[in-house]
Tab-separated table of C-alpha atoms in Angstrom:
chain	number	residue	atom	x	y	z
A	1	MET	CA	0.000	0.000	0.000
A	2	TRP	CA	2.866	2.373	0.803
A	3	GLN	CA	4.257	1.980	-2.720
A	4	ASN	CA	0.880	2.909	-4.217
A	5	LEU	CA	0.625	6.170	-2.257
A	6	SER	CA	1.570	9.412	-3.909
A	7	LEU	CA	4.235	11.653	-2.433
A	8	ARG	CA	1.528	13.944	-1.075
A	9	GLY	CA	-0.297	10.990	0.486
A	10	ARG	CA	2.902	9.697	2.073
A	11	ILE	CA	3.746	13.054	3.613
A	12	ASN	CA	0.187	13.511	4.919
A	13	LEU	CA	0.162	9.993	6.366
A	14	LEU	CA	3.489	10.576	8.120
A	15	LEU	CA	2.228	13.877	9.526
A	16	ALA	CA	-0.945	12.195	10.802
A	17	LEU	CA	1.084	9.422	12.439
A	18	LEU	CA	3.458	11.921	14.059
A	19	LEU	CA	0.609	14.030	15.432
A	20	ALA	CA	-1.218	10.934	16.729
A	21	LEU	CA	2.007	9.644	18.267
A	22	GLY	CA	2.670	12.969	19.971
A	23	LEU	CA	-0.858	13.079	21.372
A	24	ALA	CA	-0.626	9.442	22.524
A	25	VAL	CA	2.711	10.083	24.231
A	26	ASN	CA	1.285	13.095	26.060
A	27	ILE	CA	-1.817	11.162	27.203
A	28	GLY	CA	0.349	8.200	28.203
A	29	ARG	CA	2.566	10.473	30.269
A	30	GLN	CA	-0.433	11.828	32.149
A	31	VAL	CA	-1.784	8.317	32.758
A	32	ALA	CA	1.611	7.151	33.978
A	33	GLU	CA	1.833	10.090	36.398
A	34	ALA	CA	-1.736	9.581	37.670
A	35	GLY	CA	-0.920	6.585	39.938
A	36	PRO	CA	1.873	8.329	41.897
A	37	ARG	CA	-0.266	11.451	42.218
A	38	VAL	CA	-3.202	9.490	43.680
A	39	GLN	CA	-0.908	7.552	45.998
A	40	ALA	CA	0.697	10.752	47.236
A	41	GLU	CA	-2.771	12.221	47.787
A	42	ASP	CA	-3.815	9.131	49.804
A	43	GLN	CA	-0.788	9.305	52.046
A	44	SER	CA	-1.179	13.026	52.587
A	45	VAL	CA	-4.892	12.791	53.460
A	46	ILE	CA	-4.456	9.801	55.766
A	47	ARG	CA	-1.541	11.416	57.568
A	48	LEU	CA	-3.493	14.588	58.212
A	49	ALA	CA	-6.597	12.667	59.278
A	50	ARG	CA	-4.584	10.464	61.628
A	51	GLU	CA	-2.890	13.429	63.280
A	52	PHE	CA	-6.244	15.163	63.628
A	53	ILE	CA	-7.890	12.108	65.178
A	54	GLU	CA	-5.016	11.459	67.569
A	55	MET	CA	-5.264	15.046	68.746
A	56	ILE	CA	-9.036	14.786	69.279
A	57	VAL	CA	-9.090	11.435	71.069
A	58	ALA	CA	-6.175	12.360	73.333
A	59	ASP	CA	-8.526	13.812	75.988
A	60	LEU	CA	-11.515	11.598	75.133
A	61	ASN	CA	-11.551	9.864	78.545
A	62	GLU	CA	-12.040	13.196	80.275
A	63	ALA	CA	-15.404	13.759	78.498
A	64	PRO	CA	-18.635	13.132	80.547
A	65	ASP	CA	-19.751	10.369	78.133
A	66	PRO	CA	-16.676	9.126	76.213
A	67	GLU	CA	-18.592	6.589	74.104
A	68	ALA	CA	-21.172	9.110	72.964
A	69	ARG	CA	-18.416	11.583	72.258
A	70	LEU	CA	-16.503	8.985	70.199
A	71	ASN	CA	-19.638	8.107	68.197
A	72	GLN	CA	-20.281	11.774	67.552
A	73	ILE	CA	-16.688	12.244	66.366
A	74	ALA	CA	-17.005	9.258	63.997
A	75	ARG	CA	-20.286	10.611	62.571
A	76	ASP	CA	-18.834	14.092	62.113
A	77	LEU	CA	-15.652	12.842	60.427
A	78	SER	CA	-17.596	10.616	58.053
A	79	ARG	CA	-18.729	13.777	56.228
A	80	LEU	CA	-15.195	14.410	54.931
A	81	ARG	CA	-14.848	13.981	51.140
A	82	HIS	CA	-11.353	12.537	50.817
A	83	VAL	CA	-11.462	10.076	53.704
A	84	SER	CA	-13.977	7.900	55.527
A	85	ILE	CA	-13.588	7.134	59.247
A	86	ALA	CA	-15.405	4.170	60.728
A	87	LEU	CA	-15.580	3.147	64.402
A	88	ARG	CA	-14.840	-0.513	65.062
A	89	ASP	CA	-14.957	-2.619	68.184
A	90	GLU	CA	-12.270	-4.871	69.555
A	91	ALA	CA	-13.231	-7.670	67.127
A	92	GLY	CA	-13.093	-5.299	64.148
A	93	ARG	CA	-16.851	-5.102	63.615
A	94	PRO	CA	-18.116	-1.705	62.421
A	95	LEU	CA	-19.995	0.318	65.030
A	96	THR	CA	-21.026	3.101	62.608
A	97	THR	CA	-22.791	2.878	59.272
A	98	PRO	CA	-20.548	3.259	56.254
A	99	ARG	CA	-20.623	6.523	54.368
A	100	THR	CA	-22.849	6.713	51.328
A	101	ASP	CA	-21.474	8.400	48.198
A	102	ALA	CA	-23.484	11.545	47.569
A	103	ASP	CA	-22.095	11.965	44.023
A	104	ASP	CA	-23.443	8.767	42.517
A	105	ASP	CA	-25.501	10.742	40.006
A	106	THR	CA	-22.497	12.679	38.712
A	107	ARG	CA	-20.488	11.242	35.880
A	108	GLY	CA	-17.067	10.147	37.166
A	109	PRO	CA	-14.094	8.429	35.618
A	110	PRO	CA	-14.636	4.929	34.211
A	111	ALA	CA	-14.010	1.936	36.431
A	112	TRP	CA	-11.057	0.714	34.354
A	113	PHE	CA	-9.291	4.025	34.864
A	114	VAL	CA	-9.941	3.939	38.619
A	115	SER	CA	-8.613	0.377	38.781
A	116	LEU	CA	-5.576	1.444	36.762
A	117	VAL	CA	-4.516	4.423	38.868
A	118	HIS	CA	-5.901	3.303	42.270
A	119	PRO	CA	-6.175	-0.516	42.326
A	120	GLU	CA	-6.324	-0.816	46.163
A	121	GLN	CA	-7.736	1.489	48.811
A	122	THR	CA	-5.389	2.799	51.462
A	123	ALA	CA	-6.593	2.339	55.055
A	124	VAL	CA	-5.001	2.977	58.470
A	125	SER	CA	-6.367	1.877	61.837
A	126	VAL	CA	-5.980	4.244	64.813
A	127	PRO	CA	-6.471	2.431	68.170
A	128	VAL	CA	-8.600	4.123	70.810
A	129	SER	CA	-9.365	3.046	74.402
A	130	ILE	CA	-12.257	4.218	76.594
A	131	HIS	CA	-11.917	3.294	80.241
A	132	GLY	CA	-9.799	0.312	79.248
A	133	LYS	CA	-12.216	-0.884	76.559
A	134	PRO	CA	-10.229	-1.211	73.307
A	135	GLY	CA	-11.517	-0.078	69.895
A	136	SER	CA	-10.245	1.558	66.724
A	137	LEU	CA	-10.989	4.196	64.132
A	138	LEU	CA	-10.405	2.923	60.547
A	139	ILE	CA	-9.268	5.725	58.240
A	140	THR	CA	-9.859	4.899	54.551
A	141	ALA	CA	-8.708	7.207	51.768
A	142	HIS	CA	-11.186	8.073	49.004
A	143	PRO	CA	-9.239	10.039	46.303
A	144	ASP	CA	-12.249	10.185	44.003
A	145	ASP	CA	-11.894	13.920	43.472
A	146	GLU	CA	-8.217	13.585	42.600
A	147	ILE	CA	-8.937	10.724	40.178
A	148	ALA	CA	-11.823	12.685	38.634
A	149	GLU	CA	-9.588	15.729	38.293
A	150	ILE	CA	-6.898	13.671	36.561
A	151	TRP	CA	-9.475	12.043	34.283
A	152	ASP	CA	-10.979	15.419	33.382
A	153	ALA	CA	-7.511	16.718	32.585
A	154	ILE	CA	-6.835	13.711	30.350
A	155	VAL	CA	-10.180	14.073	28.569
A	156	THR	CA	-9.614	17.809	28.140
A	157	GLN	CA	-6.092	17.168	26.862
A	158	LEU	CA	-7.442	14.545	24.460
A	159	GLU	CA	-10.151	16.834	23.137
A	160	VAL	CA	-8.011	19.955	22.894
A	161	GLY	CA	-5.004	17.990	21.587
A	162	SER	CA	-7.158	16.255	18.976
A	163	ALA	CA	-8.590	19.572	17.847
A	164	ILE	CA	-5.118	21.123	17.644
A	165	ALA	CA	-3.747	18.016	15.873
A	166	LEU	CA	-6.579	18.094	13.334
A	167	ALA	CA	-6.055	21.808	12.751
A	168	LEU	CA	-2.324	21.280	12.287
A	169	PHE	CA	-2.967	18.288	10.024
A	170	PHE	CA	-5.296	20.198	7.719
A	171	LEU	CA	-2.941	23.174	7.760
A	172	MET	CA	0.000	20.963	6.827
A	173	MET	CA	-2.120	19.252	4.172
A	174	THR	CA	-2.794	22.642	2.623
A	175	VAL	CA	0.856	23.683	2.834
A	176	VAL	CA	2.098	20.365	1.432
A	177	GLY	CA	-0.526	20.457	-1.317
A	178	ARG	CA	0.517	23.917	-2.412
A	179	ALA	CA	4.206	23.063	-2.097
A	180	LEU	CA	3.807	19.958	-4.268
A	181	ALA	CA	1.399	21.545	-6.734
A	182	PRO	CA	4.191	22.072	-9.331
A	183	LEU	CA	4.658	18.285	-9.485
A	184	ARG	CA	1.404	17.965	-11.395
A	185	SER	CA	2.518	20.647	-13.829
A	186	LEU	CA	5.859	18.894	-14.132
A	187	ALA	CA	4.166	15.586	-14.931
A	188	GLU	CA	1.944	17.238	-17.541
A	189	ALA	CA	4.907	19.010	-19.122
A	190	MET	CA	6.899	15.766	-19.216
A	191	GLY	CA	3.970	14.036	-20.886
A	192	LYS	CA	3.879	16.754	-23.536
A	193	LEU	CA	7.638	16.477	-24.048
A	194	GLU	CA	7.266	12.730	-24.416
A	195	GLY	CA	4.651	13.362	-27.073
A	196	GLY	CA	7.023	15.618	-29.009
A	197	HIS	CA	5.599	18.993	-27.917
A	198	TYR	CA	8.917	20.592	-27.018
A	199	GLU	CA	7.394	24.043	-26.635
A	200	ALA	CA	5.799	22.946	-23.320
A	201	ARG	CA	6.914	25.003	-20.326
A	202	VAL	CA	6.301	24.934	-16.557
A	203	THR	CA	5.792	28.016	-14.401
A	204	PRO	CA	8.380	27.771	-11.596
A	205	GLY	CA	6.738	27.735	-8.161
A	206	GLY	CA	6.518	25.953	-4.856
A	207	ALA	CA	9.608	25.214	-2.799
A	208	PRO	CA	12.968	26.477	-4.066
A	209	GLU	CA	13.980	22.915	-4.960
A	210	LEU	CA	10.858	22.394	-7.064
A	211	ALA	CA	11.254	25.828	-8.640
A	212	ALA	CA	14.817	24.864	-9.597
A	213	ILE	CA	13.554	21.591	-11.101
A	214	CYS	CA	10.918	23.522	-13.089
A	215	THR	CA	13.605	25.871	-14.389
A	216	LYS	CA	15.842	22.949	-15.338
A	217	LEU	CA	12.944	21.233	-17.103
A	218	ASN	CA	12.202	24.398	-19.071
A	219	HIS	CA	15.857	24.606	-20.036
A	220	LEU	CA	15.809	20.929	-21.027
A	221	ALA	CA	12.682	21.470	-23.118
A	222	ALA	CA	14.293	24.449	-24.839
A	223	THR	CA	17.450	22.438	-25.484
A	224	LEU	CA	15.443	19.541	-26.894
A	225	HIS	CA	13.451	21.921	-29.058
A	226	GLU	CA	16.651	23.472	-30.341
A	227	ALA	CA	18.198	20.027	-30.913
A	228	VAL	CA	15.145	18.888	-32.879
A	229	GLU	CA	15.235	22.097	-34.925
A	230	ASP	CA	18.964	21.606	-35.545
A	231	LYS	CA	18.274	18.045	-36.623
A	232	ARG	CA	15.569	19.241	-38.993
A	233	ARG	CA	17.816	21.964	-40.377
A	234	LEU	CA	20.640	19.445	-40.685
A	235	ALA	CA	18.410	17.104	-42.667
A	236	GLU	CA	17.300	19.981	-44.899
A	237	ARG	CA	20.911	21.100	-45.317
A	238	ALA	CA	22.009	17.553	-46.132
A	239	VAL	CA	19.343	17.277	-48.794
A	240	SER	CA	20.226	20.746	-50.093
A	241	LEU	CA	23.939	19.946	-50.210
A	242	GLN	CA	23.222	16.692	-51.994
A	243	ASP	CA	21.169	18.565	-54.572
A	244	ILE	CA	23.914	21.175	-54.948
A	245	GLU	CA	26.549	18.464	-55.328
A	246	ARG	CA	24.454	16.654	-57.895
A	247	LYS	CA	23.848	19.890	-59.805
A	248	GLU	CA	27.579	20.657	-59.855
A	249	ILE	CA	28.429	17.141	-61.004
A	250	ALA	CA	25.679	17.321	-63.635
A	251	ARG	CA	26.957	20.714	-64.799
A	252	GLU	CA	30.528	19.492	-64.982
A	253	LEU	CA	29.462	16.370	-66.856
A	254	HIS	CA	27.501	18.547	-69.265
A	255	ASP	CA	30.199	21.207	-69.638
A	256	GLU	CA	33.206	18.843	-69.701
A	257	PHE	CA	32.084	15.446	-70.880
A	258	GLY	CA	29.762	16.815	-73.544
A	259	PRO	CA	32.357	18.800	-75.527
A	260	TYR	CA	34.963	16.046	-75.194
A	261	LEU	CA	32.554	13.385	-76.384
A	262	PHE	CA	31.396	15.614	-79.254
A	263	SER	CA	35.016	16.207	-80.274
A	264	LEU	CA	35.813	12.494	-80.093
A	265	ARG	CA	32.780	11.740	-82.218
A	266	ALA	CA	33.861	14.307	-84.783
A	267	HIS	CA	37.407	12.927	-85.006
A	268	ALA	CA	36.108	9.362	-85.162
A	269	SER	CA	33.773	10.333	-88.010
A	270	ALA	CA	36.662	11.978	-89.832
A	271	LEU	CA	38.771	8.844	-89.434
A	272	ALA	CA	35.888	6.762	-90.770
A	273	LYS	CA	35.732	8.957	-93.855
A	274	GLN	CA	39.458	8.601	-94.336
A	275	ALA	CA	39.059	4.818	-94.185
A	276	ASP	CA	36.348	4.938	-96.833
A	277	GLY	CA	38.680	6.765	-99.257
A	278	ARG	CA	40.812	4.917	-101.747
A	279	VAL	CA	44.049	6.508	-100.527
A	280	PRO	CA	43.835	7.542	-96.830
A	281	SER	CA	45.867	10.572	-95.837
A	282	THR	CA	48.506	9.580	-93.321
A	283	GLU	CA	48.827	13.107	-92.056
A	284	ALA	CA	45.059	13.447	-91.503
A	285	VAL	CA	44.898	10.127	-89.646
A	286	ARG	CA	47.799	11.172	-87.425
A	287	LYS	CA	46.147	14.527	-86.771
A	288	HIS	CA	42.794	13.053	-85.801
A	289	GLY	CA	44.439	10.337	-83.686
A	290	SER	CA	46.534	12.856	-81.733
A	291	ALA	CA	43.465	14.970	-81.098
A	292	MET	CA	41.557	11.933	-79.855
A	293	LEU	CA	44.416	11.023	-77.496
A	294	GLU	CA	44.378	14.551	-76.063
A	295	GLN	CA	40.620	14.381	-75.551
A	296	ILE	CA	40.882	10.975	-73.872
A	297	ASN	CA	43.674	12.264	-71.596
A	298	ALA	CA	41.517	15.261	-70.622
A	299	LEU	CA	38.589	12.941	-69.946
A	300	GLN	CA	40.770	10.817	-67.677
A	301	GLN	CA	41.893	13.859	-65.694
A	302	PHE	CA	38.305	15.073	-65.409
A	303	ASN	CA	37.181	11.602	-64.321
A	304	ARG	CA	39.928	11.592	-61.666
A	305	ARG	CA	38.741	14.960	-60.334
A	306	VAL	CA	35.155	13.785	-60.132
A	307	LEU	CA	36.177	10.588	-58.360
A	308	GLU	CA	38.326	12.614	-55.969
A	309	ARG	CA	35.318	14.705	-55.053
A	310	LEU	CA	33.167	11.646	-54.550
A	311	ARG	CA	35.768	9.592	-52.710
A	312	PRO	CA	39.469	10.398	-52.092
A	313	VAL	CA	41.572	8.111	-54.235
A	314	GLY	CA	43.952	5.996	-52.176
A	315	LEU	CA	42.567	6.901	-48.730
A	316	ALA	CA	41.463	3.361	-47.922
A	317	GLU	CA	44.502	1.779	-49.592
A	318	LEU	CA	47.270	4.133	-48.453
A	319	GLY	CA	45.842	5.423	-45.142
A	320	LEU	CA	45.223	8.904	-43.805
A	321	ARG	CA	48.884	9.977	-43.585
A	322	GLN	CA	49.769	9.076	-47.176
A	323	ALA	CA	46.508	10.516	-48.504
A	324	LEU	CA	47.094	13.859	-46.758
A	325	GLU	CA	50.707	13.962	-47.942
A	326	SER	CA	49.523	13.321	-51.482
A	327	LEU	CA	46.920	16.084	-51.137
A	328	SER	CA	49.506	18.555	-49.814
A	329	ARG	CA	51.914	17.598	-52.595
A	330	LEU	CA	49.293	18.309	-55.265
A	331	TRP	CA	48.612	21.753	-53.769
A	332	ARG	CA	52.357	22.496	-53.551
A	333	GLU	CA	52.797	21.593	-57.202
A	334	SER	CA	49.934	23.809	-58.285
A	335	HIS	CA	50.873	26.676	-55.902
A	336	PRO	CA	54.659	26.601	-55.375
A	337	ASP	CA	54.611	30.102	-53.870
A	338	VAL	CA	52.595	28.898	-50.791
A	339	ALA	CA	54.373	26.978	-48.008
A	340	ILE	CA	52.268	24.069	-46.723
A	341	GLU	CA	53.397	22.310	-43.532
A	342	THR	CA	51.518	19.180	-42.479
A	343	VAL	CA	52.139	17.646	-39.042
A	344	ILE	CA	50.404	14.436	-38.001
A	345	SER	CA	51.114	13.390	-34.403
A	346	PRO	CA	52.668	9.901	-34.097
A	347	SER	CA	50.384	9.235	-31.101
A	348	LEU	CA	47.238	9.716	-33.164
A	349	GLY	CA	46.789	5.999	-33.777
A	350	ALA	CA	43.977	4.411	-35.756
A	351	THR	CA	40.944	6.671	-36.097
A	352	GLY	CA	38.563	4.585	-38.199
A	353	GLU	CA	37.348	4.866	-41.779
A	354	THR	CA	34.633	7.446	-41.058
A	355	ALA	CA	36.972	9.670	-39.046
A	356	ASP	CA	39.719	9.355	-41.692
A	357	LEU	CA	37.356	10.498	-44.427
A	358	THR	CA	36.061	13.359	-42.283
A	359	ILE	CA	39.580	14.554	-41.403
A	360	TYR	CA	40.603	14.369	-45.040
A	361	ARG	CA	37.544	16.366	-46.133
A	362	ILE	CA	38.186	19.032	-43.482
A	363	VAL	CA	41.762	19.537	-44.636
A	364	GLN	CA	40.677	19.431	-48.304
A	365	GLU	CA	37.935	22.012	-47.789
A	366	ALA	CA	40.153	24.279	-45.668
A	367	LEU	CA	42.996	24.198	-48.238
A	368	THR	CA	40.531	24.870	-51.029
A	369	ASN	CA	39.266	27.979	-49.224
A	370	VAL	CA	42.836	29.120	-48.493
A	371	PHE	CA	43.882	29.011	-52.152
A	372	ARG	CA	40.599	30.459	-53.412
A	373	HIS	CA	40.030	33.341	-51.018
A	374	ALA	CA	42.759	33.856	-48.386
A	375	GLY	CA	45.740	35.013	-50.468
A	376	ALA	CA	48.002	33.354	-47.882
A	377	THR	CA	51.691	32.512	-48.200
A	378	SER	CA	51.838	29.949	-45.413
A	379	VAL	CA	49.478	27.179	-44.273
A	380	ASN	CA	49.919	24.939	-41.242
A	381	VAL	CA	48.000	21.668	-40.891
A	382	VAL	CA	48.174	19.925	-37.484
A	383	ILE	CA	46.393	16.658	-36.631
A	384	GLU	CA	46.776	15.335	-33.083
A	385	PRO	CA	44.855	13.560	-30.305
A	386	ALA	CA	42.531	15.866	-28.344
A	387	GLU	CA	42.322	15.951	-24.560
A	388	GLN	CA	38.555	16.233	-24.387
A	389	MET	CA	36.334	13.314	-25.324
A	390	ALA	CA	33.050	13.068	-27.195
A	391	ASN	CA	29.730	12.815	-25.361
A	392	ASP	CA	29.580	9.061	-25.968
A	393	GLY	CA	33.027	8.469	-24.432
A	394	ARG	CA	35.022	8.194	-27.671
A	395	PHE	CA	38.397	9.822	-28.154
A	396	CYS	CA	38.661	12.763	-30.515
A	397	ALA	CA	41.214	13.889	-33.059
A	398	ARG	CA	41.971	17.615	-33.248
A	399	VAL	CA	42.333	19.025	-36.775
A	400	ARG	CA	43.702	22.558	-37.057
A	401	VAL	CA	44.313	24.349	-40.373
A	402	SER	CA	45.597	27.917	-40.016
A	403	ASP	CA	46.898	30.406	-42.580
A	404	ASN	CA	48.317	33.916	-42.608
A	405	GLY	CA	45.857	35.249	-45.145
A	406	ARG	CA	43.358	38.065	-45.003
A	407	GLY	CA	40.757	36.169	-43.011
A	408	MET	CA	37.013	36.775	-43.189
A	409	GLU	CA	35.243	40.097	-43.469
A	410	PRO	CA	33.109	41.192	-40.472
A	411	GLY	CA	29.666	39.641	-40.802
A	412	GLN	CA	30.762	37.319	-43.575
A	413	LYS	CA	29.067	33.926	-43.465
A	414	LEU	CA	30.711	30.588	-43.987
A	415	GLY	CA	30.561	29.007	-47.386
A	416	PHE	CA	28.516	25.944	-48.215
A	417	GLY	CA	31.569	23.726	-47.952
A	418	LEU	CA	32.414	24.622	-44.343
A	419	VAL	CA	28.740	24.724	-43.344
A	420	GLY	CA	28.223	21.240	-44.714
A	421	MET	CA	31.415	20.063	-43.023
A	422	ARG	CA	30.292	21.510	-39.677
A	423	GLU	CA	26.943	19.767	-39.907
A	424	ARG	CA	28.630	16.516	-40.838
A	425	ILE	CA	30.937	16.743	-37.829
A	426	LEU	CA	28.017	17.635	-35.546
A	427	ALA	CA	26.195	14.550	-36.782
A	428	LEU	CA	29.246	12.489	-35.751
A	429	GLY	CA	29.264	14.091	-32.280
A	430	GLY	CA	32.171	16.518	-32.826
A	431	THR	CA	32.571	20.263	-33.245
A	432	LEU	CA	33.984	22.677	-35.833
A	433	ASN	CA	34.951	26.286	-35.147
A	434	VAL	CA	36.234	28.949	-37.507
A	435	VAL	CA	38.215	31.829	-35.984
A	436	SER	CA	39.198	34.809	-38.092
A	437	GLY	CA	41.620	37.508	-37.013
A	438	ALA	CA	44.312	39.869	-38.176
A	439	GLY	CA	46.762	36.981	-38.426
A	440	GLY	CA	44.604	34.918	-40.750
A	441	LEU	CA	41.970	32.228	-40.492
A	442	THR	CA	41.977	29.101	-38.338
A	443	VAL	CA	39.682	26.128	-38.865
A	444	GLU	CA	39.683	23.799	-35.848
A	445	ALA	CA	37.618	20.637	-35.552
A	446	LEU	CA	37.196	17.830	-33.038
A	447	VAL	CA	36.417	14.570	-34.828
A	448	PRO	CA	35.319	11.527	-32.767
A	449	THR	CA	37.349	8.448	-33.628
A	450	ALA	CA	36.408	4.781	-33.590
A	451	ALA	CA	38.405	4.139	-30.386
A	452	ALA	CA	36.587	4.482	-27.038
């Protein structure tokens, strides 16, 4: 049953148990103290009554009629409320009628309570002698008033304590209910988040701890909403970049392949005409053959460029180091006036096929931007293990490409190449930052590797 109770129900149940326990402890303390109080009252009353009787009967023999005087004393003392005094003869038989309780009609404490706090009556016998005739006065304590007073105090304490406990319980129920009210809003907001409604928010309220949880949940919802939007934008960008890449490849195929194929067709047709003639011209055949070889060589170079864009040639066969050295060598040959320094840390280790391709593309894109826009004379490429790790626990490789060119203009946006590269790295769990300053441009990326 405890597991099925809500947090509010558990707190209210604990409060009710604590209040009931406190009230029970207080009532139990009063009941435990009732017995000693009644016993002390008995002893006090009997001691006073005994001293009073001994003082009265001291000169009893000097009275004109001692027996009548003794009977009168017994009748007078029987009217006392806290004690009863009975005259007895030598054999212990009562000589006076026992006292009748005048408060039988009043409502007193229950019998079980009287038996609990005063199980046995306290009685003391005071011997008296009249002209040598022995007798006694039996003093019996009747602490009914004290017991009734204690019982009334317990009943009053129970009633007042119960009223106070109920008031405190309902007050605490109200306070706890208001303090835990944000939990319902939190549950509703979490249900909306689970359903994909990331715009759901919770108004912070209640205790400071709950208000902090509400704030954190709102921040989480905003982060999730932003992550979903980034994912959507990334998907749109991926589709857009694919379309752009396909358009560029289609344009290059149309602009490059088309003319080359048309030229080859023309030369092949000319050669066919030469073959149909009775005396083919050797010079014409050589001319058309040389032209066809040039066109085929150009087609091979164009095909190599297209394949390089689609997949770096030799990356899987030679490895990342050799592929990057080959890439740097090609750029040095085409731009001998720019110094390119490539440093790959020996402690980098194996990074995995996906990370190798990503690192290669980062360096390729960064070098392309340097030679197209930067006007730099020096480029440094550094690839090394990174100290920080990815969110999933994988190690990261740090790729840094810096130049001493003109950098980016204020407010200038990144090109499609770097934007696509950033989104690709984000999809892998890494980061890419571009920092531009007076000393040039620096592209730095953290690429998660296959090692964990």
